[in-house]
Amino acid sequence: MTQLDQLWKKGQEFLGVKYPLISGAMSWVSTPVLVEAVGNAGGFGVLAGGNTPPEALEKDLATCEKSKTPFAVNLITIAPRYKEHIELAAKSSVPFVVFAGTIPAKEEIARMKDLGKKVMAFAATEALANRMLKFGADALIIEGRESGGHIGPVSTLVLLQDVLYKFRDKTHVFVAGGVGRGEMVAHLLLMGATGVQMGTRFVMTEECQVHAKMKEAFVRAGAKDAVANTQVDPTLPVVSVRALRNKAGEEFAKLQIDLIAKIGRGEITRNEGILLVENFWLGGLRRAVQDGDVENGSVMAGQSVGLMDAIKPMAQVFADLVAEAESELARIKSQLTINN
Ligand SMILES: Cc1cc2nc3c(=O)[nH]c(=O)nc-3n(C[C@H](O)[C@H](O)[C@H](O)COP(=O)(O)O)c2cc1C
């Protein structure tokens, strides 16, 4: 048994996979093809519920159920057809459910657990982590601001100290946001993480089906190109989104100003404004992923995009992560050896 085997044993057992490395759900990106490719390489895939029409999600779940490896479905509590998504997850044999968006209801978690599924939930504060555990979640995911897609306000480094250190002995904690290399995986496992979730890293694989132009944009981009698009004014509360800098990002500020004016004139409600913002991002992401429009679409990516500069086969990505983690552990071991 290697040190790495020992460190990620609890993650292997919890997820039922060889490598407790999660390919985090990415709307329009995490299709059954990606989920299966990750599973075949020994990792853990998560199917994106996102804004998928329920008929399509039902088919996607059925496809993933045929694969031999465990996987999860990611349900976004604020998605327009979330209630239907929950019903589909309940009906399917998907073994894990990841709740994203806002805080899932206690009854929703309980229902999934009664059906024998394991539940994972995001927790960006100590209070939220406690609440999720009280609601019955089996594992927590902490996702720092470095991540791609919708982001919270706190960096991974601070979340480690605020949530991981306090909960690592009570439950399973998976760390996401800004991880692109195996050395970092090794350090996170040493800190007590059960496993690691990555998104951007898995977009840059041959098996990922996003448009070639989106992959080219990822290859070209440096960390500083993955910028957080933020709220203009509290009249219209907006969750920040991290995406590659482009025209769509510039349009986003203009869109907010326009919507705020409409709310002020009473032409739309605040909630309608929030929905229009969400449609802007998810519609934009679809344009980038499916049509390859990397200027007007939203090219969601984490800062870790700067750590990778090639598209690789999935098996190679896992081989690299494992080799990097093992060499880092060997380095740490030698550093900790006292030579008297
Ligand atoms: C293109 C893209 C779309 C994403 N969509 C979702 C989503 O639908 N649901 C979700 O929970 N997280 C979503 N995420 C976050 C990822 O699951 C993952 O936690 C994140 O990418 C981790 O940070 P990293 O990109 O630095 O690895 C998305 C990320 C990206 C890059």
GROMACS .gro file of C-alpha atoms and ligand atoms in nm:
model
  371
    1MET     CA    1   0.000   0.000   0.000
    2THR     CA    2   0.135   0.345  -0.090
    3GLN     CA    3   0.098   0.655   0.125
    4LEU     CA    4  -0.152   0.786  -0.124
    5ASP     CA    5  -0.359   0.466  -0.097
    6GLN     CA    6  -0.365   0.513   0.276
    7LEU     CA    7  -0.458   0.880   0.257
    8TRP     CA    8  -0.749   0.837   0.023
    9LYS     CA    9  -0.883   0.512   0.162
   10LYS     CA   10  -1.181   0.679   0.331
   11GLY     CA   11  -1.263   0.858   0.006
   12GLN     CA   12  -1.237   0.535  -0.193
   13GLU     CA   13  -1.475   0.367   0.048
   14PHE     CA   14  -1.723   0.655   0.063
   15LEU     CA   15  -1.749   0.707  -0.313
   16GLY     CA   16  -1.681   0.347  -0.416
   17VAL     CA   17  -1.416   0.443  -0.672
   18LYS     CA   18  -1.041   0.395  -0.716
   19TYR     CA   19  -0.958   0.765  -0.694
   20PRO     CA   20  -1.171   0.993  -0.472
   21LEU     CA   21  -1.136   1.270  -0.728
   22ILE     CA   22  -1.470   1.416  -0.829
   23SER     CA   23  -1.537   1.570  -1.165
   24GLY     CA   24  -1.771   1.843  -1.037
   25ALA     CA   25  -2.095   1.896  -1.224
   26MET     CA   26  -2.073   2.154  -1.500
   27SER     CA   27  -2.396   2.263  -1.664
   28TRP     CA   28  -2.411   2.157  -2.033
   29VAL     CA   29  -2.058   2.011  -1.994
   30SER     CA   30  -2.107   1.717  -1.756
   31THR     CA   31  -2.298   1.491  -1.992
   32PRO     CA   32  -2.322   1.111  -1.955
   33VAL     CA   33  -2.018   1.085  -2.185
   34LEU     CA   34  -1.801   1.282  -1.942
   35VAL     CA   35  -1.947   1.102  -1.639
   36GLU     CA   36  -1.869   0.766  -1.795
   37ALA     CA   37  -1.519   0.867  -1.905
   38VAL     CA   38  -1.434   0.985  -1.553
   39GLY     CA   39  -1.577   0.665  -1.403
   40ASN     CA   40  -1.386   0.444  -1.647
   41ALA     CA   41  -1.062   0.620  -1.554
   42GLY     CA   42  -1.124   0.546  -1.185
   43GLY     CA   43  -1.271   0.882  -1.075
   44PHE     CA   44  -1.617   0.993  -0.971
   45GLY     CA   45  -1.839   1.168  -1.226
   46VAL     CA   46  -2.128   1.400  -1.153
   47LEU     CA   47  -2.407   1.446  -1.405
   48ALA     CA   48  -2.523   1.809  -1.432
   49GLY     CA   49  -2.892   1.867  -1.365
   50GLY     CA   50  -2.854   2.241  -1.424
   51ASN     CA   51  -3.123   2.379  -1.651
   52THR     CA   52  -3.161   2.052  -1.845
   53PRO     CA   53  -3.519   1.990  -1.962
   54PRO     CA   54  -3.661   1.705  -1.747
   55GLU     CA   55  -3.715   1.475  -2.049
   56ALA     CA   56  -3.344   1.506  -2.134
   57LEU     CA   57  -3.234   1.461  -1.773
   58GLU     CA   58  -3.440   1.142  -1.748
   59LYS     CA   59  -3.257   1.003  -2.051
   60ASP     CA   60  -2.918   1.115  -1.918
   61LEU     CA   61  -2.984   0.944  -1.584
   62ALA     CA   62  -3.086   0.625  -1.761
   63THR     CA   63  -2.763   0.633  -1.967
   64CYS     CA   64  -2.545   0.687  -1.659
   65GLU     CA   65  -2.726   0.408  -1.472
   66LYS     CA   66  -2.593   0.164  -1.733
   67SER     CA   67  -2.233   0.249  -1.645
   68LYS     CA   68  -2.067   0.019  -1.397
   69THR     CA   69  -1.919   0.287  -1.174
   70PRO     CA   70  -2.087   0.499  -0.905
   71PHE     CA   71  -2.185   0.856  -0.999
   72ALA     CA   72  -2.395   1.146  -0.874
   73VAL     CA   73  -2.651   1.385  -1.012
   74ASN     CA   74  -2.617   1.755  -0.932
   75LEU     CA   75  -2.945   1.934  -0.866
   76ILE     CA   76  -2.961   2.311  -0.854
   77THR     CA   77  -3.229   2.419  -0.607
   78ILE     CA   78  -3.297   2.743  -0.794
   79ALA     CA   79  -3.327   2.583  -1.139
   80PRO     CA   80  -3.667   2.657  -1.294
   81ARG     CA   81  -3.761   2.286  -1.310
   82TYR     CA   82  -3.592   2.177  -0.990
   83LYS     CA   83  -3.904   2.007  -0.851
   84GLU     CA   84  -3.922   1.782  -1.157
   85HIS     CA   85  -3.547   1.716  -1.132
   86ILE     CA   86  -3.591   1.597  -0.772
   87GLU     CA   87  -3.867   1.357  -0.880
   88LEU     CA   88  -3.641   1.214  -1.152
   89ALA     CA   89  -3.354   1.164  -0.908
   90ALA     CA   90  -3.591   0.991  -0.667
   91LYS     CA   91  -3.718   0.761  -0.942
   92SER     CA   92  -3.372   0.672  -1.074
   93SER     CA   93  -3.117   0.444  -0.913
   94VAL     CA   94  -2.852   0.717  -0.903
   95PRO     CA   95  -2.655   0.640  -0.585
   96PHE     CA   96  -2.547   0.997  -0.493
   97VAL     CA   97  -2.718   1.336  -0.505
   98VAL     CA   98  -2.526   1.664  -0.487
   99PHE     CA   99  -2.740   1.964  -0.394
  100ALA     CA  100  -2.621   2.299  -0.528
  101GLY     CA  101  -2.763   2.650  -0.558
  102THR     CA  102  -2.927   2.756  -0.232
  103ILE     CA  103  -2.977   2.549   0.084
  104PRO     CA  104  -3.170   2.227   0.015
  105ALA     CA  105  -3.476   2.157   0.234
  106LYS     CA  106  -3.442   1.909   0.518
  107GLU     CA  107  -3.726   1.700   0.369
  108GLU     CA  108  -3.549   1.684   0.032
  109ILE     CA  109  -3.232   1.548   0.189
  110ALA     CA  110  -3.431   1.306   0.407
  111ARG     CA  111  -3.622   1.178   0.103
  112MET     CA  112  -3.304   1.098  -0.088
  113LYS     CA  113  -3.156   0.925   0.214
  114ASP     CA  114  -3.471   0.719   0.270
  115LEU     CA  115  -3.430   0.601  -0.087
  116GLY     CA  116  -3.080   0.477   0.002
  117LYS     CA  117  -2.889   0.753  -0.175
  118LYS     CA  118  -2.594   0.938  -0.030
  119VAL     CA  119  -2.623   1.315  -0.015
  120MET     CA  120  -2.349   1.573  -0.063
  121ALA     CA  121  -2.404   1.942  -0.002
  122PHE     CA  122  -2.201   2.261  -0.037
  123ALA     CA  123  -2.110   2.439   0.284
  124ALA     CA  124  -1.926   2.769   0.274
  125THR     CA  125  -1.948   2.849   0.646
  126GLU     CA  126  -1.927   2.663   0.975
  127ALA     CA  127  -2.296   2.740   1.042
  128LEU     CA  128  -2.403   2.603   0.706
  129ALA     CA  129  -2.189   2.292   0.751
  130ASN     CA  130  -2.356   2.225   1.086
  131ARG     CA  131  -2.698   2.277   0.930
  132MET     CA  132  -2.628   2.038   0.642
  133LEU     CA  133  -2.510   1.770   0.884
  134LYS     CA  134  -2.821   1.821   1.099
  135PHE     CA  135  -3.031   1.782   0.783
  136GLY     CA  136  -2.855   1.447   0.723
  137ALA     CA  137  -2.597   1.521   0.453
  138ASP     CA  138  -2.333   1.246   0.429
  139ALA     CA  139  -2.058   1.472   0.299
  140LEU     CA  140  -1.974   1.839   0.257
  141ILE     CA  141  -1.814   2.013  -0.038
  142ILE     CA  142  -1.626   2.335   0.023
  143GLU     CA  143  -1.578   2.534  -0.293
  144GLY     CA  144  -1.356   2.839  -0.293
  145ARG     CA  145  -1.384   3.155  -0.497
  146GLU     CA  146  -1.108   3.041  -0.733
  147SER     CA  147  -1.357   2.800  -0.892
  148GLY     CA  148  -1.522   2.827  -1.229
  149GLY     CA  149  -1.895   2.894  -1.266
  150HIS     CA  150  -2.110   3.043  -0.988
  151ILE     CA  151  -1.883   3.131  -0.699
  152GLY     CA  152  -1.907   3.222  -0.333
  153PRO     CA  153  -1.720   3.508  -0.167
  154VAL     CA  154  -1.452   3.309   0.021
  155SER     CA  155  -1.123   3.162  -0.105
  156THR     CA  156  -1.038   2.793  -0.079
  157LEU     CA  157  -0.748   2.872   0.156
  158VAL     CA  158  -0.979   3.033   0.411
  159LEU     CA  159  -1.250   2.766   0.372
  160LEU     CA  160  -0.991   2.501   0.457
  161GLN     CA  161  -0.929   2.665   0.791
  162ASP     CA  162  -1.289   2.762   0.858
  163VAL     CA  163  -1.466   2.441   0.754
  164LEU     CA  164  -1.226   2.155   0.669
  165TYR     CA  165  -1.026   2.175   0.993
  166LYS     CA  166  -1.346   2.187   1.200
  167PHE     CA  167  -1.534   1.910   1.023
  168ARG     CA  168  -1.271   1.664   0.897
  169ASP     CA  169  -1.317   1.440   1.202
  170LYS     CA  170  -1.697   1.460   1.195
  171THR     CA  171  -1.779   1.392   0.832
  172HIS     CA  172  -1.642   1.365   0.479
  173VAL     CA  173  -1.521   1.695   0.336
  174PHE     CA  174  -1.437   1.735  -0.034
  175VAL     CA  175  -1.239   2.042  -0.142
  176ALA     CA  176  -1.304   2.228  -0.468
  177GLY     CA  177  -1.176   2.540  -0.633
  178GLY     CA  178  -0.834   2.611  -0.777
  179VAL     CA  179  -0.697   2.257  -0.780
  180GLY     CA  180  -0.524   2.152  -1.098
  181ARG     CA  181  -0.228   1.944  -0.989
  182GLY     CA  182  -0.166   1.627  -0.791
  183GLU     CA  183   0.076   1.795  -0.550
  184MET     CA  184  -0.215   2.000  -0.421
  185VAL     CA  185  -0.433   1.688  -0.400
  186ALA     CA  186  -0.167   1.532  -0.175
  187HIS     CA  187  -0.161   1.835   0.055
  188LEU     CA  188  -0.540   1.849   0.080
  189LEU     CA  189  -0.556   1.479   0.170
  190LEU     CA  190  -0.288   1.536   0.435
  191MET     CA  191  -0.501   1.818   0.574
  192GLY     CA  192  -0.787   1.573   0.620
  193ALA     CA  193  -0.992   1.611   0.303
  194THR     CA  194  -1.175   1.293   0.200
  195GLY     CA  195  -1.119   1.384  -0.163
  196VAL     CA  196  -1.097   1.667  -0.411
  197GLN     CA  197  -1.341   1.807  -0.667
  198MET     CA  198  -1.220   1.965  -0.989
  199GLY     CA  199  -1.407   2.117  -1.282
  200THR     CA  200  -1.175   2.309  -1.512
  201ARG     CA  201  -0.922   2.021  -1.516
  202PHE     CA  202  -1.185   1.789  -1.668
  203VAL     CA  203  -1.294   2.032  -1.939
  204MET     CA  204  -0.938   1.998  -2.069
  205THR     CA  205  -0.973   1.631  -2.159
  206GLU     CA  206  -1.017   1.469  -2.498
  207GLU     CA  207  -1.334   1.299  -2.377
  208CYS     CA  208  -1.509   1.619  -2.268
  209GLN     CA  209  -1.753   1.713  -2.542
  210VAL     CA  210  -1.739   2.091  -2.526
  211HIS     CA  211  -1.679   2.275  -2.855
  212ALA     CA  212  -1.315   2.272  -2.975
  213LYS     CA  213  -1.309   2.655  -2.960
  214MET     CA  214  -1.389   2.646  -2.589
  215LYS     CA  215  -1.104   2.402  -2.528
  216GLU     CA  216  -0.868   2.625  -2.733
  217ALA     CA  217  -0.970   2.922  -2.517
  218PHE     CA  218  -0.888   2.717  -2.205
  219VAL     CA  219  -0.546   2.619  -2.345
  220ARG     CA  220  -0.461   2.985  -2.423
  221ALA     CA  221  -0.589   3.130  -2.094
  222GLY     CA  222  -0.379   3.219  -1.791
  223ALA     CA  223  -0.512   3.224  -1.434
  224LYS     CA  224  -0.575   3.599  -1.446
  225ASP     CA  225  -0.803   3.562  -1.748
  226ALA     CA  226  -1.064   3.375  -1.540
  227VAL     CA  227  -1.235   3.675  -1.386
  228ALA     CA  228  -1.518   3.709  -1.137
  229ASN     CA  229  -1.817   3.895  -1.277
  230THR     CA  230  -1.984   4.064  -0.984
  231GLN     CA  231  -2.292   4.249  -0.868
  232VAL     CA  232  -2.335   4.614  -0.968
  233ASP     CA  233  -2.594   4.717  -0.708
  234PRO     CA  234  -2.787   4.546  -0.424
  235THR     CA  235  -3.118   4.631  -0.596
  236LEU     CA  236  -3.045   4.326  -0.807
  237PRO     CA  237  -2.874   4.057  -0.599
  238VAL     CA  238  -2.641   3.856  -0.819
  239VAL     CA  239  -2.426   3.551  -0.751
  240SER     CA  240  -2.081   3.614  -0.898
  241VAL     CA  241  -1.972   3.400  -1.190
  242ARG     CA  242  -1.612   3.322  -1.285
  243ALA     CA  243  -1.555   3.300  -1.659
  244LEU     CA  244  -1.287   3.386  -1.913
  245ARG     CA  245  -1.275   3.759  -1.984
  246ASN     CA  246  -1.471   3.837  -2.304
  247LYS     CA  247  -1.751   4.045  -2.455
  248ALA     CA  248  -2.020   3.859  -2.260
  249GLY     CA  249  -1.855   3.969  -1.935
  250GLU     CA  250  -1.870   4.332  -2.047
  251GLU     CA  251  -2.234   4.288  -2.150
  252PHE     CA  252  -2.314   4.154  -1.804
  253ALA     CA  253  -2.250   4.490  -1.635
  254LYS     CA  254  -2.469   4.662  -1.897
  255LEU     CA  255  -2.742   4.400  -1.849
  256GLN     CA  256  -2.747   4.460  -1.475
  257ILE     CA  257  -2.771   4.840  -1.520
  258ASP     CA  258  -3.058   4.790  -1.764
  259LEU     CA  259  -3.243   4.547  -1.533
  260ILE     CA  260  -3.192   4.771  -1.229
  261ALA     CA  261  -3.350   5.059  -1.422
  262LYS     CA  262  -3.644   4.836  -1.519
  263ILE     CA  263  -3.692   4.728  -1.156
  264GLY     CA  264  -3.682   5.097  -1.056
  265ARG     CA  265  -3.954   5.179  -1.312
  266GLY     CA  266  -4.163   4.885  -1.192
  267GLU     CA  267  -4.146   4.712  -1.532
  268ILE     CA  268  -4.010   4.390  -1.384
  269THR     CA  269  -3.987   4.247  -1.032
  270ARG     CA  270  -3.661   4.181  -0.855
  271ASN     CA  271  -3.715   3.805  -0.891
  272GLU     CA  272  -3.775   3.840  -1.264
  273GLY     CA  273  -3.447   4.033  -1.282
  274ILE     CA  274  -3.264   3.754  -1.096
  275LEU     CA  275  -3.407   3.496  -1.335
  276LEU     CA  276  -3.301   3.700  -1.639
  277VAL     CA  277  -2.947   3.715  -1.500
  278GLU     CA  278  -2.942   3.336  -1.454
  279ASN     CA  279  -3.073   3.286  -1.807
  280PHE     CA  280  -2.800   3.517  -1.934
  281TRP     CA  281  -2.527   3.300  -1.779
  282LEU     CA  282  -2.668   2.956  -1.844
  283GLY     CA  283  -2.779   3.048  -2.198
  284GLY     CA  284  -2.435   3.201  -2.254
  285LEU     CA  285  -2.261   2.889  -2.125
  286ARG     CA  286  -2.462   2.677  -2.363
  287ARG     CA  287  -2.355   2.902  -2.655
  288ALA     CA  288  -1.989   2.858  -2.560
  289VAL     CA  289  -2.014   2.484  -2.493
  290GLN     CA  290  -2.229   2.380  -2.787
  291ASP     CA  291  -2.174   2.650  -3.053
  292GLY     CA  292  -1.816   2.746  -2.966
  293ASP     CA  293  -1.908   3.116  -2.937
  294VAL     CA  294  -1.631   3.211  -2.695
  295GLU     CA  295  -1.679   3.587  -2.740
  296ASN     CA  296  -2.052   3.628  -2.680
  297GLY     CA  297  -2.100   3.308  -2.483
  298SER     CA  298  -1.996   3.261  -2.123
  299VAL     CA  299  -1.679   3.058  -2.097
  300MET     CA  300  -1.698   2.959  -1.731
  301ALA     CA  301  -1.356   2.854  -1.602
  302GLY     CA  302  -1.169   2.852  -1.273
  303GLN     CA  303  -0.837   3.022  -1.209
  304SER     CA  304  -0.684   2.674  -1.228
  305VAL     CA  305  -0.718   2.715  -1.606
  306GLY     CA  306  -0.372   2.875  -1.588
  307LEU     CA  307  -0.220   2.554  -1.449
  308MET     CA  308  -0.293   2.344  -1.757
  309ASP     CA  309  -0.190   2.407  -2.114
  310ALA     CA  310  -0.288   2.092  -2.300
  311ILE     CA  311  -0.590   1.879  -2.373
  312LYS     CA  312  -0.514   1.525  -2.254
  313PRO     CA  313  -0.683   1.187  -2.258
  314MET     CA  314  -0.880   1.127  -1.936
  315ALA     CA  315  -0.661   0.832  -1.831
  316GLN     CA  316  -0.353   1.054  -1.866
  317VAL     CA  317  -0.508   1.323  -1.644
  318PHE     CA  318  -0.558   1.069  -1.365
  319ALA     CA  319  -0.211   0.918  -1.420
  320ASP     CA  320  -0.055   1.267  -1.395
  321LEU     CA  321  -0.253   1.358  -1.082
  322VAL     CA  322  -0.152   1.033  -0.911
  323ALA     CA  323   0.217   1.063  -1.010
  324GLU     CA  324   0.232   1.426  -0.893
  325ALA     CA  325   0.060   1.340  -0.564
  326GLU     CA  326   0.295   1.047  -0.501
  327SER     CA  327   0.611   1.244  -0.574
  328GLU     CA  328   0.491   1.524  -0.346
  329LEU     CA  329   0.426   1.277  -0.064
  330ALA     CA  330   0.776   1.134  -0.109
  331ARG     CA  331   0.918   1.488  -0.090
  332ILE     CA  332   0.719   1.562   0.226
  333LYS     CA  333   0.833   1.236   0.383
  334SER     CA  334   1.196   1.317   0.318
  335GLN     CA  335   1.146   1.667   0.459
  336LEU     CA  336   0.996   1.525   0.776
  337THR     CA  337   1.277   1.278   0.830
  338ILE     CA  338   1.513   1.407   1.097
  339ASN     CA  339   1.880   1.343   1.015
  340ASN     CA  340   2.076   1.360   1.338
  341LIG     C1  341  -1.816   2.546  -1.698
  341LIG     C2  342  -1.850   2.521  -1.554
  341LIG     C3  343  -1.983   2.495  -1.519
  341LIG     C4  344  -2.017   2.465  -1.386
  341LIG     N1  345  -2.147   2.431  -1.355
  341LIG     C5  346  -2.177   2.389  -1.229
  341LIG     C6  347  -2.306   2.338  -1.199
  341LIG     O1  348  -2.394   2.330  -1.284
  341LIG     N2  349  -2.330   2.296  -1.072
  341LIG     C7  350  -2.233   2.300  -0.974
  341LIG     O2  351  -2.261   2.259  -0.859
  341LIG     N3  352  -2.109   2.347  -1.000
  341LIG     C8  353  -2.079   2.389  -1.125
  341LIG     N4  354  -1.949   2.428  -1.155
  341LIG     C9  355  -1.843   2.414  -1.049
  341LIG    C10  356  -1.768   2.279  -1.065
  341LIG     O3  357  -1.852   2.170  -1.037
  341LIG    C11  358  -1.645   2.270  -0.971
  341LIG     O4  359  -1.683   2.272  -0.836
  341LIG    C12  360  -1.547   2.383  -0.996
  341LIG     O5  361  -1.520   2.395  -1.132
  341LIG    C13  362  -1.419   2.360  -0.917
  341LIG     O6  363  -1.323   2.457  -0.942
  341LIG     P1  364  -1.207   2.441  -1.056
  341LIG     O7  365  -1.273   2.477  -1.183
  341LIG     O8  366  -1.103   2.537  -1.012
  341LIG     O9  367  -1.162   2.298  -1.054
  341LIG    C14  368  -1.916   2.464  -1.287
  341LIG    C15  369  -1.782   2.493  -1.322
  341LIG    C16  370  -1.749   2.521  -1.453
  341LIG    C17  371  -1.604   2.547  -1.490
   0.00000   0.00000   0.00000
